[in-house]
mmCIF file of C-alpha atoms in Angstrom:
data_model
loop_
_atom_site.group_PDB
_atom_site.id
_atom_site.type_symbol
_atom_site.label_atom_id
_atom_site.label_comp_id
_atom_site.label_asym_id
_atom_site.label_seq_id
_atom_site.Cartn_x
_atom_site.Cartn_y
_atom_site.Cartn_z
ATOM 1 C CA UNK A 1 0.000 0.000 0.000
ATOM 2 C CA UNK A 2 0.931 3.674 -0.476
ATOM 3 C CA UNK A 3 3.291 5.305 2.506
ATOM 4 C CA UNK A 4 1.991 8.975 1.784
ATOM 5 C CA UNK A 5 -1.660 9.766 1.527
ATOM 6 C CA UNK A 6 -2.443 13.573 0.846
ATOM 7 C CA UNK A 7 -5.309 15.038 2.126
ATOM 8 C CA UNK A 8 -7.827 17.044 0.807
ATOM 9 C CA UNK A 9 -7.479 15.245 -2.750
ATOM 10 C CA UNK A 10 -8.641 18.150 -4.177
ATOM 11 C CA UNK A 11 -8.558 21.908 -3.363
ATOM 12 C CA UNK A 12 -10.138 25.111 -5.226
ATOM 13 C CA UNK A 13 -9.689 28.557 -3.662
ATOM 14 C CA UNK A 14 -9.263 31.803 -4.715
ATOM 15 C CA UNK A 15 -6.141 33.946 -5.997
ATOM 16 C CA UNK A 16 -4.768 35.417 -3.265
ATOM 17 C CA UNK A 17 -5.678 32.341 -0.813
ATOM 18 C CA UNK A 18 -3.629 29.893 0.932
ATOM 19 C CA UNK A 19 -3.744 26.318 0.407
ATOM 20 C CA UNK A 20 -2.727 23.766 2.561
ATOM 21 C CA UNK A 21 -2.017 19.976 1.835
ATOM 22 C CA UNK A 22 -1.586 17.535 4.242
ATOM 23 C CA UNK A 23 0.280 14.183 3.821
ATOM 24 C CA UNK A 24 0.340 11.323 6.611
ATOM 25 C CA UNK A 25 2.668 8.225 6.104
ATOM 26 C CA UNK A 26 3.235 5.115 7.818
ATOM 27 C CA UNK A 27 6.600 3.927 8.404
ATOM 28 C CA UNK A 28 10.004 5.821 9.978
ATOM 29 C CA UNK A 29 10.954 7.957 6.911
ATOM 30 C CA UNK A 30 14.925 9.054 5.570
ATOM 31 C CA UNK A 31 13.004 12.524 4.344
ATOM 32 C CA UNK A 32 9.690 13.320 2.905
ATOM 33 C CA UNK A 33 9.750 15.404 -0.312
ATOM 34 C CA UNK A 34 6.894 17.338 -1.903
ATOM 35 C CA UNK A 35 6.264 17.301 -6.031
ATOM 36 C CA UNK A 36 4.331 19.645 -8.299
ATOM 37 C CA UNK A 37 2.824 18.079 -11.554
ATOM 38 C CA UNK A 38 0.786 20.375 -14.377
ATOM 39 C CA UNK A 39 -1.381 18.595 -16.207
ATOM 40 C CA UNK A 40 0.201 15.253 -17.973
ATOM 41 C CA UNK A 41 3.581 16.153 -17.501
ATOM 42 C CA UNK A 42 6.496 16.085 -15.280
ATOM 43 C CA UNK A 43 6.758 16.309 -11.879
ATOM 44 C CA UNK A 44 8.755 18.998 -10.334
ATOM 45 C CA UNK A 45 10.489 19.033 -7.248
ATOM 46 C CA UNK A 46 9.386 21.689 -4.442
ATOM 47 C CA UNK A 47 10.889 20.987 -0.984
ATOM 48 C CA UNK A 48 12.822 18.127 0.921
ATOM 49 C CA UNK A 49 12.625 17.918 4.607
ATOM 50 C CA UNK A 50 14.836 15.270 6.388
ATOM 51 C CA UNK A 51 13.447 13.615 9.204
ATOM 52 C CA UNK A 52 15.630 15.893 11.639
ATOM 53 C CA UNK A 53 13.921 18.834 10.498
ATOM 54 C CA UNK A 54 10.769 20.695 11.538
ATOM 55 C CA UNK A 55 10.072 23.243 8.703
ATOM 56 C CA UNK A 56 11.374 24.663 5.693
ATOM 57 C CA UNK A 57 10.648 27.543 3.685
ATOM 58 C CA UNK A 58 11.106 28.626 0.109
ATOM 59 C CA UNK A 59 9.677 31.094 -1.435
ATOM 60 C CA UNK A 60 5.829 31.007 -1.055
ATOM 61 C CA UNK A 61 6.078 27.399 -0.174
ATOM 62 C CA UNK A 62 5.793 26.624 3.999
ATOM 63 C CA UNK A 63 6.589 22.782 4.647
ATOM 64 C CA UNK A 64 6.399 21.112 7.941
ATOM 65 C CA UNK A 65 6.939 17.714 9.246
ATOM 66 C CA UNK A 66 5.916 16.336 12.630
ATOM 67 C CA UNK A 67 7.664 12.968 12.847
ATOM 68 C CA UNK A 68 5.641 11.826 16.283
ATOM 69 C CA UNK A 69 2.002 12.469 14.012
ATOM 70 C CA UNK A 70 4.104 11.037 10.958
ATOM 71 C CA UNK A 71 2.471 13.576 9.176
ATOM 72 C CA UNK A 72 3.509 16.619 7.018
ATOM 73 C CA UNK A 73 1.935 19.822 5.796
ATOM 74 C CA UNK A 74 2.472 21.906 2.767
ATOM 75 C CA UNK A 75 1.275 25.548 3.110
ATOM 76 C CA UNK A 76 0.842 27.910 -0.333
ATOM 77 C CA UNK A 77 0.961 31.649 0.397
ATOM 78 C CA UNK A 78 -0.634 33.765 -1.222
ATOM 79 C CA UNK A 79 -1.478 31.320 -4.170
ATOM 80 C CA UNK A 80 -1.885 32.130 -7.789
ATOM 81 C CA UNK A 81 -3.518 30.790 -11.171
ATOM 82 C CA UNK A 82 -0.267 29.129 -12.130
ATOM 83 C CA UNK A 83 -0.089 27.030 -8.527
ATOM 84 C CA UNK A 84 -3.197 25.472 -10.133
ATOM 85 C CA UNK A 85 -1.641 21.588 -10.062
ATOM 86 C CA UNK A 86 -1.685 17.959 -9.047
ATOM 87 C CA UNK A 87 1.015 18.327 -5.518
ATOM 88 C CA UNK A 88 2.353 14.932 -4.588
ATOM 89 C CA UNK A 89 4.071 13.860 -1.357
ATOM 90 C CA UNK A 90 6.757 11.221 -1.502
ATOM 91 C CA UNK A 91 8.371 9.617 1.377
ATOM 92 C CA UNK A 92 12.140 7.807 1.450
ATOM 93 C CA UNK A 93 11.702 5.305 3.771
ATOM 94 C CA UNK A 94 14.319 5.292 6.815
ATOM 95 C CA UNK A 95 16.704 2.824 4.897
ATOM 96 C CA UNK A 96 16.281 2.788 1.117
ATOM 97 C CA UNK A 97 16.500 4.937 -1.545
ATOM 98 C CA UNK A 98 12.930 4.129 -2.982
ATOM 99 C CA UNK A 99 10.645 7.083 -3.460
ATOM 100 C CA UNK A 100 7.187 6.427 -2.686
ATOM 101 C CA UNK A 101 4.493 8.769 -4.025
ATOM 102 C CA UNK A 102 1.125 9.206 -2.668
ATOM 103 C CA UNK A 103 -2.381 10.030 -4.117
ATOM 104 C CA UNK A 104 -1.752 13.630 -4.548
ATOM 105 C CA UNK A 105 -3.840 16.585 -3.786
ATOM 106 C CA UNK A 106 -5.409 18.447 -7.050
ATOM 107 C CA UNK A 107 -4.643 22.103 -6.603
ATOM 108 C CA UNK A 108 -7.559 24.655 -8.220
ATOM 109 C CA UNK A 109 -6.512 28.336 -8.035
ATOM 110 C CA UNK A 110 -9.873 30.993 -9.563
ATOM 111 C CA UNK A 111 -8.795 34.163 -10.364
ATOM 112 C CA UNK B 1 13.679 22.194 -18.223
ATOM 113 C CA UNK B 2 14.817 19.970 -15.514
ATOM 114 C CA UNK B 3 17.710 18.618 -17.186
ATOM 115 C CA UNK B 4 16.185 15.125 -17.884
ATOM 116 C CA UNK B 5 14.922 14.423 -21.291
ATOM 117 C CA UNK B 6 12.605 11.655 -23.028
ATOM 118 C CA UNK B 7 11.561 10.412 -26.194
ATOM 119 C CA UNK B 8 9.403 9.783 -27.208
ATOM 120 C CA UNK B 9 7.326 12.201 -26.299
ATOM 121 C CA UNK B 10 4.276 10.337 -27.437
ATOM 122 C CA UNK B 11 3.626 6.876 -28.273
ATOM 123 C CA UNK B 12 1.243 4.756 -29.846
ATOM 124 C CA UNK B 13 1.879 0.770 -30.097
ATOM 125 C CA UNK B 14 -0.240 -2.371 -31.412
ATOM 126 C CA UNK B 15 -0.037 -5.150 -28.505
ATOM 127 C CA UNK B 16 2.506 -6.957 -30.801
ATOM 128 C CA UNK B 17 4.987 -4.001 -31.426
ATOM 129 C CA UNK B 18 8.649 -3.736 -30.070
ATOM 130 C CA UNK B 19 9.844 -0.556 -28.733
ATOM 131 C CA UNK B 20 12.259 1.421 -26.778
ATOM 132 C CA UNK B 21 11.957 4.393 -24.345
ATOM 133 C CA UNK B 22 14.759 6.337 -23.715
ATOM 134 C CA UNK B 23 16.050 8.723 -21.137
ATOM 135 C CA UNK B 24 19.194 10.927 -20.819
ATOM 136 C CA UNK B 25 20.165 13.106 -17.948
ATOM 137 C CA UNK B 26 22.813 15.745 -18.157
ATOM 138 C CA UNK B 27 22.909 16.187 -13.934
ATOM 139 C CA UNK B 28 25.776 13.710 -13.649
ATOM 140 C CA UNK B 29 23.498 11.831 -11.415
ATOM 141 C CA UNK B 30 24.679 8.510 -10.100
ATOM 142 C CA UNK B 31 20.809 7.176 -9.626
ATOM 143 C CA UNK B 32 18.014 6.839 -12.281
ATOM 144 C CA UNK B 33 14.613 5.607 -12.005
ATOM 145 C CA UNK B 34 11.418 4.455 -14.254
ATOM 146 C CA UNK B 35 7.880 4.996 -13.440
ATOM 147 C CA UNK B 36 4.431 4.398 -14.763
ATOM 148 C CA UNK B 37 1.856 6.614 -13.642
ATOM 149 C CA UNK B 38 -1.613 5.695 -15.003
ATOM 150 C CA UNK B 39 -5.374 7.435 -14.583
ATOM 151 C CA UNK B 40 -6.273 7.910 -10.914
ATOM 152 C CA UNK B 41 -3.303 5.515 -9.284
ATOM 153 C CA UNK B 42 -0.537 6.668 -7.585
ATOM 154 C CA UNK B 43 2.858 7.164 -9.409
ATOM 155 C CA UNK B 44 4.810 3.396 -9.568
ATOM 156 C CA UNK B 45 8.158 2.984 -9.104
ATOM 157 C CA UNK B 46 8.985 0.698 -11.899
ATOM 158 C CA UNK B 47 12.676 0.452 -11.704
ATOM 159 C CA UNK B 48 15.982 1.987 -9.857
ATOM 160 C CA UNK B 49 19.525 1.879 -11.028
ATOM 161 C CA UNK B 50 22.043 3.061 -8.515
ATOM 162 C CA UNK B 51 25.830 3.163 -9.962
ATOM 163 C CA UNK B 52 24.243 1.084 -13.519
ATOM 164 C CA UNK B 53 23.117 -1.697 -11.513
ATOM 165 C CA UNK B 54 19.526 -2.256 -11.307
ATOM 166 C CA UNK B 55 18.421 -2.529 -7.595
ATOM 167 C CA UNK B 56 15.029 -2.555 -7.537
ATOM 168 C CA UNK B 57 12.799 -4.129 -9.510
ATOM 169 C CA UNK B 58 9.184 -3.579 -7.945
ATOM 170 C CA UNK B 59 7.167 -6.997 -9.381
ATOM 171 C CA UNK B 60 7.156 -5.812 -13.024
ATOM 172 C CA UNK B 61 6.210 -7.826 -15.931
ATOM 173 C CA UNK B 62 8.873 -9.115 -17.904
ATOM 174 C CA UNK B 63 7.249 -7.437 -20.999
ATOM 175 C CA UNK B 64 9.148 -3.981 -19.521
ATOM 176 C CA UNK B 65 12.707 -4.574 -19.351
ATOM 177 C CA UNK B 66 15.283 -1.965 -18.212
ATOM 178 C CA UNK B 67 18.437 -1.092 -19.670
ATOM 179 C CA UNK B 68 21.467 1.698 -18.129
ATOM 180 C CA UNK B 69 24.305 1.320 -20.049
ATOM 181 C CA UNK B 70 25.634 4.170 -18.023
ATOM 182 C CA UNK B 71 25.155 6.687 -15.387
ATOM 183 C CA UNK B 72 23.564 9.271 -18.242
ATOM 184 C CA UNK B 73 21.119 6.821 -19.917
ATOM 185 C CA UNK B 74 18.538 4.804 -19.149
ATOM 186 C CA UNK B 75 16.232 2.568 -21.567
ATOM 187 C CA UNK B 76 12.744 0.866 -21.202
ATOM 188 C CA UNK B 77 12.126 -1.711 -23.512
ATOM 189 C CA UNK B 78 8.460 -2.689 -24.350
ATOM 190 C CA UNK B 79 7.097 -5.966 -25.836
ATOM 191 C CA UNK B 80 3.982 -7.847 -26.163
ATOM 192 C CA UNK B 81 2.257 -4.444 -23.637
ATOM 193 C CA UNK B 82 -1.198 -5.117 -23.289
ATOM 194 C CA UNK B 83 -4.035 -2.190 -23.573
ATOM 195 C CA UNK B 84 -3.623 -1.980 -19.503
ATOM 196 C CA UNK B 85 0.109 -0.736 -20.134
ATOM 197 C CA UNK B 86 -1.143 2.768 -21.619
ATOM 198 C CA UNK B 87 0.049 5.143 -19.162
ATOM 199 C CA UNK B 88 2.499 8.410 -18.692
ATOM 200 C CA UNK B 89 6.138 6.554 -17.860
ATOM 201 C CA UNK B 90 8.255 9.222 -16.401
ATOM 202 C CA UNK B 91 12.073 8.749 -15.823
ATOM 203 C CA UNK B 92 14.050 10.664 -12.974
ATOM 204 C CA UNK B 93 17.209 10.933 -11.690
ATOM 205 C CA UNK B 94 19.319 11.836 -8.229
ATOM 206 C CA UNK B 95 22.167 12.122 -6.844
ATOM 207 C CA UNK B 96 22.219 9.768 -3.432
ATOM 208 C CA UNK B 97 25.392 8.550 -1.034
ATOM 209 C CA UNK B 98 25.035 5.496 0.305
ATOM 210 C CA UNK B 99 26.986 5.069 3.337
ATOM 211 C CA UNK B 100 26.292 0.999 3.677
ATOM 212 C CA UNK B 101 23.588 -1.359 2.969
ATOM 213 C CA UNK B 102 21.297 0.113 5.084
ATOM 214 C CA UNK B 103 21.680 3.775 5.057
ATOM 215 C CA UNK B 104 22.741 6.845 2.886
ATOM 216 C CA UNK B 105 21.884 10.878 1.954
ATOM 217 C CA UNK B 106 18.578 10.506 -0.716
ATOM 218 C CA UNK B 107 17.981 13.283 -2.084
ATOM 219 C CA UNK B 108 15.520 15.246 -4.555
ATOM 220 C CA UNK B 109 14.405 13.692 -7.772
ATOM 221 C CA UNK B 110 14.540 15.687 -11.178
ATOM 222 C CA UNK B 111 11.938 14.661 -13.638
ATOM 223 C CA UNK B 112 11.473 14.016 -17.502
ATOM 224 C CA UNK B 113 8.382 14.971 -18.935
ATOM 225 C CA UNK B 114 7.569 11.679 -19.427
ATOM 226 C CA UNK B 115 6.135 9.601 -22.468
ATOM 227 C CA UNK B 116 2.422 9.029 -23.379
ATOM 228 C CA UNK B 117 2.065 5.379 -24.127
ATOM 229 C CA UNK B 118 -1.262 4.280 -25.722
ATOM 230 C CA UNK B 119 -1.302 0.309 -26.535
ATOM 231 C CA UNK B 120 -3.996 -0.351 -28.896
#
């Protein structure tokens, strides 16, 4: 079975809004990674947080990771048409180098 | 661009067909990786090649077969795919450390834009 599950699967909110995506997983995790994927294409890497870490930042993007919960949260400020997307968790288990990908939350973005 | 490429981009194939996907990263990467990622499923990993040698092959049918002839390329070779086979395969690469059998640095994956397969 999958190791990440995101939650909501999908998401529409306004320009301007933030979104957040959760992801919960089930097993001790090397680092947890979040993906962006437009429509039918490649995915594209966002933010890696190691299992040592609490939260990261880049840009708009706000990821956290609460290892007790095994859960982690991605937060979109201030979101725009073009954040419209599928967003993907992916977990590295503690020993392995095998990405596993969950359901993915579809991202909806109205301006 | 992500710095991993595919071809083709698009693909149709009769059940009975031989062909080859192909993917080429210009990171200098020392992992690569194959996955299939069909309508309303999660994305599969397929295959990993760490160093060009395959470790992991996750239960796939013999009709895919995997080829890395080096640390830049990596093939997919398709024969006898049944209609259930259509899917996006994507290809990706990293650059890990492994620091034993059990442990390492894994780190971000970069992404081809992947190949539209339709088996007819």
């Amino acid at each position: 079975s999958q190791q990440g599950e995101e939650d909501p699967q999908a998401l529409s909110i306004q320009e301007g809004e933030n979104a957040t995506m959760n992801c919960s997983y089930k097993t001790s995790i090397n680092n947890l990674q979040w993906y962006r994927q437009n429509s039918g294409r490649g995915l594209v890497h966002l933010i890696l947080i190691r299992s040592n870490e609490r939260e990261k930042h880049s840009g708009r993007l706000r990821v956290t990771l609460d290892t007790s919960k095994k859960s982690s949260s991605l937060l979109i400020t201030a979101s725009r048409a073009a954040d419209t997307a599928s967003y993907f968790c992916a977990t590295v288990m503690e020993y392995g180098n095998k990405l596993v990908f969950g359901a993915g939350t579809i991202l909806r973005v109205k301006s | 661009e992500t710095g991993v490429t595919q071809t083709p981009r698009h693909l149709v194939m009769g059940m009975t067909n031989k062909k080859s996907l192909k993917c080429e990263q210009h990171l200098g990467h020392n992992a690569m990786y194959w996955y299939k990622q069909s309508a309303k499923k999660p994305l599969e990993l397929m295959f990993v090649y760490s160093l060009e040698e395959r470790v992991e092959n996750n239960s796939v049918p013999s009709r895919f077969s995997p080829e890395c002839p080096n640390s830049s390329h990596l093939f997919l070779h398709l024969h006898t795919l049944q209609p259930e086979d259509s899917a996006l395969y994507l290809c990706a690469s990293s650059q890990d450390r492994w620091t034993g059998t059990s442990g390492g640095t894994y780190n971000e994956q970069f992404f081809g834009p992947g190949t539209r397969l339709t088996v007819l």
